[in-house]
PDB file of C-alpha atoms in Angstrom:
ATOM      1  CA  UNK T   1       0.000   0.000   0.000  1.00 54.00           C
ATOM      2  CA  UNK T   2       1.248   3.516  -0.852  1.00 60.00           C
ATOM      3  CA  UNK T   3       3.135   5.120   2.006  1.00 81.00           C
ATOM      4  CA  UNK T   4       3.779   1.885   3.846  1.00 94.00           C
ATOM      5  CA  UNK T   5       7.282   0.679   4.571  1.00 94.00           C
ATOM      6  CA  UNK T   6       8.834  -2.708   3.931  1.00 96.00           C
ATOM      7  CA  UNK T   7       9.374  -5.731   6.137  1.00 97.00           C
ATOM      8  CA  UNK T   8      12.645  -7.528   5.428  1.00 97.00           C
ATOM      9  CA  UNK T   9      13.241 -11.044   6.789  1.00 97.00           C
ATOM     10  CA  UNK T  10      17.018 -11.425   6.905  1.00 95.00           C
ATOM     11  CA  UNK T  11      18.765 -14.772   6.914  1.00 93.00           C
ATOM     12  CA  UNK T  12      21.641 -14.830   9.408  1.00 93.00           C
ATOM     13  CA  UNK T  13      24.754 -17.040   9.259  1.00 93.00           C
ATOM     14  CA  UNK T  14      24.460 -20.362  11.094  1.00 93.00           C
ATOM     15  CA  UNK T  15      28.128 -20.440  12.064  1.00 90.00           C
ATOM     16  CA  UNK T  16      30.373 -18.385   9.816  1.00 90.00           C
ATOM     17  CA  UNK T  17      29.989 -14.597   9.617  1.00 89.00           C
ATOM     18  CA  UNK T  18      31.604 -14.722   6.173  1.00 89.00           C
ATOM     19  CA  UNK T  19      28.525 -16.488   4.800  1.00 91.00           C
ATOM     20  CA  UNK T  20      26.433 -13.301   4.876  1.00 90.00           C
ATOM     21  CA  UNK T  21      25.567 -11.559   1.634  1.00 89.00           C
ATOM     22  CA  UNK T  22      26.510  -7.984   0.649  1.00 91.00           C
ATOM     23  CA  UNK T  23      22.782  -7.198   0.743  1.00 92.00           C
ATOM     24  CA  UNK T  24      22.592  -8.063   4.441  1.00 94.00           C
ATOM     25  CA  UNK T  25      25.440  -5.661   5.171  1.00 93.00           C
ATOM     26  CA  UNK T  26      23.652  -2.962   3.198  1.00 94.00           C
ATOM     27  CA  UNK T  27      20.248  -3.474   4.824  1.00 95.00           C
ATOM     28  CA  UNK T  28      21.603  -3.638   8.374  1.00 95.00           C
ATOM     29  CA  UNK T  29      23.308  -0.300   7.794  1.00 94.00           C
ATOM     30  CA  UNK T  30      20.294   1.441   6.253  1.00 95.00           C
ATOM     31  CA  UNK T  31      17.157   0.036   7.930  1.00 96.00           C
ATOM     32  CA  UNK T  32      15.063   2.298  10.140  1.00 97.00           C
ATOM     33  CA  UNK T  33      14.426  -0.485  12.654  1.00 97.00           C
ATOM     34  CA  UNK T  34      16.299  -3.751  13.258  1.00 97.00           C
ATOM     35  CA  UNK T  35      14.367  -6.289  15.316  1.00 97.00           C
ATOM     36  CA  UNK T  36      16.784  -8.900  16.645  1.00 96.00           C
ATOM     37  CA  UNK T  37      16.233 -12.138  18.529  1.00 95.00           C
ATOM     38  CA  UNK T  38      19.310 -11.275  20.604  1.00 94.00           C
ATOM     39  CA  UNK T  39      20.492  -7.656  20.360  1.00 95.00           C
ATOM     40  CA  UNK T  40      23.930  -8.509  21.768  1.00 96.00           C
ATOM     41  CA  UNK T  41      24.525 -11.166  19.118  1.00 95.00           C
ATOM     42  CA  UNK T  42      23.336  -8.742  16.445  1.00 95.00           C
ATOM     43  CA  UNK T  43      25.843  -6.091  17.521  1.00 95.00           C
ATOM     44  CA  UNK T  44      28.581  -8.714  17.662  1.00 94.00           C
ATOM     45  CA  UNK T  45      27.730  -9.799  14.102  1.00 94.00           C
ATOM     46  CA  UNK T  46      27.651  -6.188  12.926  1.00 94.00           C
ATOM     47  CA  UNK T  47      31.090  -5.656  14.443  1.00 93.00           C
ATOM     48  CA  UNK T  48      32.474  -8.731  12.670  1.00 92.00           C
ATOM     49  CA  UNK T  49      31.031  -7.442   9.402  1.00 91.00           C
ATOM     50  CA  UNK T  50      32.251  -3.895   9.913  1.00 92.00           C
ATOM     51  CA  UNK T  51      28.683  -2.563   9.691  1.00 94.00           C
ATOM     52  CA  UNK T  52      27.387   0.402  11.665  1.00 94.00           C
ATOM     53  CA  UNK T  53      23.709   0.025  12.471  1.00 95.00           C
ATOM     54  CA  UNK T  54      22.185   3.483  12.125  1.00 90.00           C
ATOM     55  CA  UNK T  55      18.565   2.559  12.845  1.00 95.00           C
ATOM     56  CA  UNK T  56      16.809   1.731  16.094  1.00 96.00           C
ATOM     57  CA  UNK T  57      17.577  -1.740  17.477  1.00 96.00           C
ATOM     58  CA  UNK T  58      14.831  -3.571  19.380  1.00 96.00           C
ATOM     59  CA  UNK T  59      14.579  -7.051  20.817  1.00 95.00           C
ATOM     60  CA  UNK T  60      12.229  -9.525  19.127  1.00 95.00           C
ATOM     61  CA  UNK T  61      12.177 -13.007  20.623  1.00 92.00           C
ATOM     62  CA  UNK T  62       9.677 -15.739  21.504  1.00 88.00           C
ATOM     63  CA  UNK T  63       8.531 -14.237  24.803  1.00 91.00           C
ATOM     64  CA  UNK T  64       7.832 -10.710  23.500  1.00 90.00           C
ATOM     65  CA  UNK T  65       6.975 -11.529  19.877  1.00 88.00           C
ATOM     66  CA  UNK T  66       3.208 -11.096  20.184  1.00 85.00           C
ATOM     67  CA  UNK T  67       3.416  -7.662  21.803  1.00 88.00           C
ATOM     68  CA  UNK T  68       6.377  -6.384  19.806  1.00 93.00           C
ATOM     69  CA  UNK T  69       4.815  -7.380  16.470  1.00 93.00           C
ATOM     70  CA  UNK T  70       2.082  -4.747  16.759  1.00 93.00           C
ATOM     71  CA  UNK T  71       4.667  -2.063  17.559  1.00 94.00           C
ATOM     72  CA  UNK T  72       6.645  -3.021  14.457  1.00 96.00           C
ATOM     73  CA  UNK T  73       3.498  -2.998  12.328  1.00 96.00           C
ATOM     74  CA  UNK T  74       2.915   0.613  13.351  1.00 95.00           C
ATOM     75  CA  UNK T  75       6.468   1.479  12.279  1.00 96.00           C
ATOM     76  CA  UNK T  76       5.845  -0.208   8.924  1.00 96.00           C
ATOM     77  CA  UNK T  77       2.569   1.703   8.463  1.00 95.00           C
ATOM     78  CA  UNK T  78       4.527   4.913   9.131  1.00 95.00           C
ATOM     79  CA  UNK T  79       6.728   4.127   6.141  1.00 96.00           C
ATOM     80  CA  UNK T  80       9.697   2.615   7.981  1.00 96.00           C
ATOM     81  CA  UNK T  81      11.884  -0.233   6.758  1.00 97.00           C
ATOM     82  CA  UNK T  82      11.964  -2.952   9.408  1.00 97.00           C
ATOM     83  CA  UNK T  83      14.505  -5.776   9.333  1.00 97.00           C
ATOM     84  CA  UNK T  84      13.943  -8.949  11.367  1.00 97.00           C
ATOM     85  CA  UNK T  85      17.020 -11.034  12.096  1.00 96.00           C
ATOM     86  CA  UNK T  86      17.318 -14.057  14.378  1.00 94.00           C
ATOM     87  CA  UNK T  87      20.375 -15.680  15.933  1.00 93.00           C
ATOM     88  CA  UNK T  88      20.880 -18.014  12.961  1.00 93.00           C
ATOM     89  CA  UNK T  89      19.025 -18.989   9.817  1.00 92.00           C
ATOM     90  CA  UNK T  90      15.795 -17.555   8.459  1.00 93.00           C
ATOM     91  CA  UNK T  91      13.220 -15.767  10.653  1.00 93.00           C
ATOM     92  CA  UNK T  92       9.993 -17.748  10.920  1.00 90.00           C
ATOM     93  CA  UNK T  93      11.651 -21.144  10.525  1.00 90.00           C
ATOM     94  CA  UNK T  94      11.595 -22.387  14.139  1.00 88.00           C
ATOM     95  CA  UNK T  95      12.463 -18.789  15.054  1.00 89.00           C
ATOM     96  CA  UNK T  96      10.479 -15.572  15.666  1.00 89.00           C
ATOM     97  CA  UNK T  97       9.046 -13.933  12.553  1.00 92.00           C
ATOM     98  CA  UNK T  98       5.854 -15.735  11.614  1.00 92.00           C
ATOM     99  CA  UNK T  99       3.443 -13.556  13.635  1.00 92.00           C
ATOM    100  CA  UNK T 100       4.862 -10.306  12.308  1.00 95.00           C
ATOM    101  CA  UNK T 101       4.884 -11.586   8.739  1.00 95.00           C
ATOM    102  CA  UNK T 102       1.239 -12.664   9.033  1.00 95.00           C
ATOM    103  CA  UNK T 103       0.201  -9.267  10.413  1.00 95.00           C
ATOM    104  CA  UNK T 104       2.168  -7.432   7.720  1.00 95.00           C
ATOM    105  CA  UNK T 105       0.478  -9.448   4.981  1.00 95.00           C
ATOM    106  CA  UNK T 106      -2.945  -8.745   6.510  1.00 95.00           C
ATOM    107  CA  UNK T 107      -2.149  -5.005   6.590  1.00 94.00           C
ATOM    108  CA  UNK T 108      -0.954  -4.959   2.982  1.00 94.00           C
ATOM    109  CA  UNK T 109       2.664  -4.235   3.906  1.00 95.00           C
ATOM    110  CA  UNK T 110       5.322  -5.406   1.445  1.00 95.00           C
ATOM    111  CA  UNK T 111       7.244  -8.405   2.807  1.00 96.00           C
ATOM    112  CA  UNK T 112      10.522  -9.536   1.286  1.00 96.00           C
ATOM    113  CA  UNK T 113      13.480 -11.675   2.355  1.00 95.00           C
ATOM    114  CA  UNK T 114      17.236 -11.681   2.170  1.00 93.00           C
ATOM    115  CA  UNK T 115      18.070 -15.356   1.521  1.00 90.00           C
ATOM    116  CA  UNK T 116      20.778 -16.751   3.699  1.00 88.00           C
ATOM    117  CA  UNK T 117      22.219 -19.887   5.281  1.00 89.00           C
ATOM    118  CA  UNK T 118      19.746 -22.450   6.591  1.00 92.00           C
ATOM    119  CA  UNK T 119      20.497 -25.413   8.841  1.00 95.00           C
ATOM    120  CA  UNK T 120      17.542 -27.234   7.245  1.00 96.00           C
ATOM    121  CA  UNK T 121      18.800 -27.220   3.664  1.00 95.00           C
ATOM    122  CA  UNK T 122      22.479 -27.419   4.655  1.00 96.00           C
ATOM    123  CA  UNK T 123      21.888 -30.601   6.664  1.00 97.00           C
ATOM    124  CA  UNK T 124      19.749 -32.050   3.880  1.00 96.00           C
ATOM    125  CA  UNK T 125      22.478 -31.374   1.321  1.00 96.00           C
ATOM    126  CA  UNK T 126      25.284 -33.037   3.304  1.00 96.00           C
ATOM    127  CA  UNK T 127      23.220 -35.941   4.672  1.00 95.00           C
ATOM    128  CA  UNK T 128      23.597 -38.092   1.573  1.00 91.00           C
ATOM    129  CA  UNK T 129      19.862 -38.884   1.714  1.00 92.00           C
ATOM    130  CA  UNK T 130      17.282 -38.192  -1.000  1.00 89.00           C
ATOM    131  CA  UNK T 131      16.719 -34.442  -1.289  1.00 90.00           C
ATOM    132  CA  UNK T 132      14.268 -34.135  -4.179  1.00 89.00           C
ATOM    133  CA  UNK T 133      11.300 -34.272  -1.763  1.00 92.00           C
ATOM    134  CA  UNK T 134      11.556 -33.400   1.931  1.00 96.00           C
ATOM    135  CA  UNK T 135       9.624 -31.941   4.848  1.00 97.00           C
ATOM    136  CA  UNK T 136      10.753 -29.926   7.868  1.00 97.00           C
ATOM    137  CA  UNK T 137       9.284 -31.052  11.191  1.00 97.00           C
ATOM    138  CA  UNK T 138      10.977 -28.616  13.574  1.00 95.00           C
ATOM    139  CA  UNK T 139      11.656 -29.781  17.138  1.00 96.00           C
ATOM    140  CA  UNK T 140      10.006 -33.057  18.206  1.00 97.00           C
ATOM    141  CA  UNK T 141       7.701 -32.693  21.248  1.00 96.00           C
ATOM    142  CA  UNK T 142       9.577 -32.793  24.544  1.00 95.00           C
ATOM    143  CA  UNK T 143       7.176 -35.105  26.404  1.00 96.00           C
ATOM    144  CA  UNK T 144       7.794 -38.783  25.559  1.00 93.00           C
ATOM    145  CA  UNK T 145       4.118 -39.566  24.941  1.00 93.00           C
ATOM    146  CA  UNK T 146       3.547 -36.576  22.674  1.00 95.00           C
ATOM    147  CA  UNK T 147       6.774 -37.302  20.830  1.00 95.00           C
ATOM    148  CA  UNK T 148       5.873 -40.958  20.288  1.00 94.00           C
ATOM    149  CA  UNK T 149       2.480 -39.985  18.861  1.00 94.00           C
ATOM    150  CA  UNK T 150       3.967 -37.377  16.536  1.00 95.00           C
ATOM    151  CA  UNK T 151       6.594 -39.773  15.210  1.00 94.00           C
ATOM    152  CA  UNK T 152       4.084 -42.600  14.815  1.00 94.00           C
ATOM    153  CA  UNK T 153       2.048 -40.290  12.582  1.00 94.00           C
ATOM    154  CA  UNK T 154       5.177 -39.786  10.437  1.00 94.00           C
ATOM    155  CA  UNK T 155       6.086 -43.473  10.124  1.00 90.00           C
ATOM    156  CA  UNK T 156       4.589 -43.664   6.633  1.00 88.00           C
ATOM    157  CA  UNK T 157       5.988 -40.319   5.435  1.00 92.00           C
ATOM    158  CA  UNK T 158       7.765 -40.968   2.124  1.00 89.00           C
ATOM    159  CA  UNK T 159       9.666 -37.680   2.002  1.00 93.00           C
ATOM    160  CA  UNK T 160      13.017 -37.199   3.718  1.00 95.00           C
ATOM    161  CA  UNK T 161      12.379 -35.581   7.109  1.00 97.00           C
ATOM    162  CA  UNK T 162      14.440 -32.865   8.801  1.00 98.00           C
ATOM    163  CA  UNK T 163      14.255 -32.168  12.548  1.00 98.00           C
ATOM    164  CA  UNK T 164      15.962 -29.824  14.990  1.00 97.00           C
ATOM    165  CA  UNK T 165      16.848 -31.120  18.455  1.00 98.00           C
ATOM    166  CA  UNK T 166      18.603 -29.977  21.594  1.00 96.00           C
ATOM    167  CA  UNK T 167      21.803 -31.923  22.336  1.00 97.00           C
ATOM    168  CA  UNK T 168      20.606 -33.144  25.753  1.00 97.00           C
ATOM    169  CA  UNK T 169      17.502 -34.684  24.138  1.00 97.00           C
ATOM    170  CA  UNK T 170      19.260 -36.168  21.114  1.00 98.00           C
ATOM    171  CA  UNK T 171      19.616 -39.724  22.440  1.00 97.00           C
ATOM    172  CA  UNK T 172      15.988 -39.984  23.567  1.00 97.00           C
ATOM    173  CA  UNK T 173      14.695 -38.516  20.309  1.00 98.00           C
ATOM    174  CA  UNK T 174      16.776 -40.868  18.194  1.00 98.00           C
ATOM    175  CA  UNK T 175      15.564 -43.802  20.296  1.00 97.00           C
ATOM    176  CA  UNK T 176      11.966 -42.687  19.761  1.00 96.00           C
ATOM    177  CA  UNK T 177      12.585 -42.374  16.023  1.00 96.00           C
ATOM    178  CA  UNK T 178      14.133 -45.850  15.935  1.00 94.00           C
ATOM    179  CA  UNK T 179      11.034 -47.196  17.671  1.00 93.00           C
ATOM    180  CA  UNK T 180       8.672 -45.416  15.274  1.00 93.00           C
ATOM    181  CA  UNK T 181      10.575 -45.812  11.997  1.00 91.00           C
ATOM    182  CA  UNK T 182      12.714 -48.888  12.674  1.00 89.00           C
ATOM    183  CA  UNK T 183      16.348 -49.074  13.868  1.00 91.00           C
ATOM    184  CA  UNK T 184      17.667 -49.586  10.322  1.00 88.00           C
ATOM    185  CA  UNK T 185      16.034 -46.480   8.832  1.00 91.00           C
ATOM    186  CA  UNK T 186      18.913 -44.424   7.313  1.00 93.00           C
ATOM    187  CA  UNK T 187      19.546 -41.074   8.988  1.00 96.00           C
ATOM    188  CA  UNK T 188      22.195 -38.428   9.588  1.00 97.00           C
ATOM    189  CA  UNK T 189      22.922 -36.314  12.639  1.00 98.00           C
ATOM    190  CA  UNK T 190      24.491 -32.994  11.669  1.00 98.00           C
ATOM    191  CA  UNK T 191      26.263 -31.142  14.457  1.00 97.00           C
ATOM    192  CA  UNK T 192      27.704 -27.603  14.485  1.00 96.00           C
ATOM    193  CA  UNK T 193      27.147 -27.085  10.751  1.00 96.00           C
ATOM    194  CA  UNK T 194      29.673 -24.699   9.115  1.00 95.00           C
ATOM    195  CA  UNK T 195      31.489 -24.277  12.444  1.00 94.00           C
ATOM    196  CA  UNK T 196      34.953 -25.375  13.535  1.00 92.00           C
ATOM    197  CA  UNK T 197      33.799 -28.698  14.987  1.00 93.00           C
ATOM    198  CA  UNK T 198      31.273 -29.584  12.298  1.00 95.00           C
ATOM    199  CA  UNK T 199      30.391 -33.274  12.290  1.00 97.00           C
ATOM    200  CA  UNK T 200      27.992 -35.358  10.210  1.00 97.00           C
ATOM    201  CA  UNK T 201      27.278 -38.825  11.554  1.00 97.00           C
ATOM    202  CA  UNK T 202      25.433 -41.185   9.202  1.00 96.00           C
ATOM    203  CA  UNK T 203      23.901 -44.583   9.896  1.00 93.00           C
ATOM    204  CA  UNK T 204      20.741 -46.394  10.935  1.00 93.00           C
ATOM    205  CA  UNK T 205      18.651 -44.810  13.707  1.00 95.00           C
ATOM    206  CA  UNK T 206      19.536 -47.607  16.116  1.00 94.00           C
ATOM    207  CA  UNK T 207      23.252 -47.167  15.516  1.00 95.00           C
ATOM    208  CA  UNK T 208      22.984 -43.383  15.891  1.00 97.00           C
ATOM    209  CA  UNK T 209      21.100 -43.800  19.171  1.00 97.00           C
ATOM    210  CA  UNK T 210      23.993 -45.844  20.586  1.00 97.00           C
ATOM    211  CA  UNK T 211      26.470 -43.217  19.373  1.00 97.00           C
ATOM    212  CA  UNK T 212      24.504 -40.368  20.991  1.00 97.00           C
ATOM    213  CA  UNK T 213      24.443 -42.154  24.367  1.00 96.00           C
ATOM    214  CA  UNK T 214      27.962 -40.917  25.084  1.00 94.00           C
ATOM    215  CA  UNK T 215      26.747 -37.319  24.920  1.00 93.00           C
ATOM    216  CA  UNK T 216      26.757 -34.800  22.100  1.00 95.00           C
ATOM    217  CA  UNK T 217      27.246 -31.031  22.195  1.00 94.00           C
ATOM    218  CA  UNK T 218      26.372 -28.198  19.856  1.00 95.00           C
ATOM    219  CA  UNK T 219      23.560 -27.262  17.480  1.00 95.00           C
ATOM    220  CA  UNK T 220      21.856 -30.405  16.142  1.00 98.00           C
ATOM    221  CA  UNK T 221      19.920 -31.111  12.944  1.00 98.00           C
ATOM    222  CA  UNK T 222      18.608 -34.624  12.224  1.00 98.00           C
ATOM    223  CA  UNK T 223      17.831 -35.882   8.723  1.00 98.00           C
ATOM    224  CA  UNK T 224      15.832 -39.113   8.375  1.00 97.00           C
ATOM    225  CA  UNK T 225      15.093 -41.044   5.188  1.00 93.00           C
ATOM    226  CA  UNK T 226      11.446 -41.379   4.237  1.00 92.00           C
ATOM    227  CA  UNK T 227       9.441 -44.593   4.291  1.00 88.00           C
ATOM    228  CA  UNK T 228       9.796 -46.900   1.296  1.00 77.00           C
ATOM    229  CA  UNK T 229       6.719 -49.031   0.732  1.00 66.00           C
ATOM    230  CA  UNK T 230       7.126 -52.717  -0.047  1.00 58.00           C
ATOM    231  CA  UNK T 231       5.293 -52.563  -3.367  1.00 52.00           C
ATOM    232  CA  UNK T 232       3.566 -55.685  -4.663  1.00 50.00           C
ATOM    233  CA  UNK T 233       5.027 -57.736  -1.812  1.00 47.00           C
ATOM    234  CA  UNK T 234       8.519 -57.511  -3.298  1.00 57.00           C
ATOM    235  CA  UNK T 235      11.626 -57.891  -1.168  1.00 67.00           C
ATOM    236  CA  UNK T 236      13.080 -54.476  -1.961  1.00 72.00           C
ATOM    237  CA  UNK T 237      16.355 -55.201  -0.169  1.00 72.00           C
ATOM    238  CA  UNK T 238      16.843 -58.172  -2.489  1.00 77.00           C
ATOM    239  CA  UNK T 239      16.191 -55.936  -5.485  1.00 81.00           C
ATOM    240  CA  UNK T 240      18.763 -53.432  -4.252  1.00 82.00           C
ATOM    241  CA  UNK T 241      21.254 -56.282  -3.853  1.00 81.00           C
ATOM    242  CA  UNK T 242      20.545 -57.303  -7.445  1.00 84.00           C
ATOM    243  CA  UNK T 243      21.255 -53.757  -8.616  1.00 87.00           C
ATOM    244  CA  UNK T 244      24.499 -53.749  -6.603  1.00 85.00           C
ATOM    245  CA  UNK T 245      25.570 -57.012  -8.234  1.00 85.00           C
ATOM    246  CA  UNK T 246      24.891 -55.797 -11.751  1.00 88.00           C
ATOM    247  CA  UNK T 247      26.660 -52.478 -11.161  1.00 88.00           C
ATOM    248  CA  UNK T 248      29.672 -54.357  -9.750  1.00 87.00           C
ATOM    249  CA  UNK T 249      29.742 -56.376 -12.959  1.00 88.00           C
ATOM    250  CA  UNK T 250      30.019 -53.169 -14.976  1.00 90.00           C
ATOM    251  CA  UNK T 251      26.426 -52.362 -15.888  1.00 90.00           C
ATOM    252  CA  UNK T 252      25.394 -48.719 -15.811  1.00 91.00           C
ATOM    253  CA  UNK T 253      23.569 -48.007 -12.549  1.00 89.00           C
ATOM    254  CA  UNK T 254      20.625 -46.183 -14.132  1.00 89.00           C
ATOM    255  CA  UNK T 255      20.008 -49.005 -16.598  1.00 90.00           C
ATOM    256  CA  UNK T 256      20.353 -51.673 -13.908  1.00 89.00           C
ATOM    257  CA  UNK T 257      17.779 -49.960 -11.691  1.00 89.00           C
ATOM    258  CA  UNK T 258      15.337 -49.525 -14.583  1.00 87.00           C
ATOM    259  CA  UNK T 259      15.615 -53.144 -15.690  1.00 87.00           C
ATOM    260  CA  UNK T 260      15.393 -54.663 -12.191  1.00 86.00           C
ATOM    261  CA  UNK T 261      12.378 -52.477 -11.373  1.00 81.00           C
ATOM    262  CA  UNK T 262      10.644 -53.412 -14.617  1.00 78.00           C
ATOM    263  CA  UNK T 263      11.191 -57.153 -14.112  1.00 77.00           C
ATOM    264  CA  UNK T 264       9.937 -56.987 -10.513  1.00 74.00           C
ATOM    265  CA  UNK T 265       6.953 -54.787 -11.295  1.00 71.00           C
ATOM    266  CA  UNK T 266       8.159 -52.103  -8.878  1.00 73.00           C
ATOM    267  CA  UNK T 267       8.078 -48.353  -9.661  1.00 75.00           C
ATOM    268  CA  UNK T 268      11.506 -47.350 -10.930  1.00 79.00           C
ATOM    269  CA  UNK T 269      11.548 -44.222  -8.768  1.00 78.00           C
ATOM    270  CA  UNK T 270      10.864 -46.256  -5.630  1.00 76.00           C
ATOM    271  CA  UNK T 271      13.772 -48.594  -6.260  1.00 81.00           C
ATOM    272  CA  UNK T 272      16.013 -45.671  -7.233  1.00 81.00           C
ATOM    273  CA  UNK T 273      15.278 -43.860  -3.934  1.00 78.00           C
ATOM    274  CA  UNK T 274      15.824 -46.993  -1.851  1.00 77.00           C
ATOM    275  CA  UNK T 275      19.087 -47.805  -3.655  1.00 76.00           C
ATOM    276  CA  UNK T 276      20.504 -44.367  -2.893  1.00 74.00           C
ATOM    277  CA  UNK T 277      19.319 -44.398   0.709  1.00 69.00           C
ATOM    278  CA  UNK T 278      20.939 -47.779   1.305  1.00 65.00           C
ATOM    279  CA  UNK T 279      24.137 -46.569  -0.433  1.00 64.00           C
ATOM    280  CA  UNK T 280      24.264 -43.542   1.889  1.00 57.00           C
ATOM    281  CA  UNK T 281      24.247 -45.741   4.974  1.00 55.00           C
ATOM    282  CA  UNK T 282      27.760 -46.903   6.076  1.00 52.00           C
TER     283      UNK T 282
END
């Protein structure tokens, strides 16, 4: 609407300040208002980037989001440019930002984003699991019963699933996933992505649960392979083994998968996905 300002959702680095874009530097230095999940971390980031924030800096976090959102809407209606930045990643993705964005859209305020690093897509990319179709499930419920019910509802999900989790709950969440999805379901635990001690641990959910029992520190993202249906009663593991054998004998992988799937009466895509998920598991 004419005269209204602009809401900018700014992606923040998830570990390395050097991952920010030139546009983020520019917007932080020119915005009228910068709403930050943690104002101290924002100023530290600005210092690392050599950016002087000229606008007003306000806090915008889970506990004050509902009240602060209306204040920011008024600034936007007065023609101000408001930037929302969280501690890491994109605002609104398991971080503050959704309420303000919804209100801005309802008021006819222009909403745009500065793309940036995301733990969701970064973990998906390095997991080695199928990435053509995926869903983000955020943090699993903390209470064991609620968590078990949520995961049970996802047992048949065919897309690769991405979760966040706190390090002190990692073992129990992996155990719950192993119970819901099966201990052999391929998965990857991504820890401290892009940081000095980055680690990606791949394996079946049961194996990863045993690994996590020793204790894990840092920011955690879990990637879990989707469910593969046993079409037409076929033993899909046997079909994957047949593909492995033919590839080892020199046949082109794509052709081997297509032929084995055709002979077994199984969708080629299904066998292709399973083959790559099994190959990604050590």
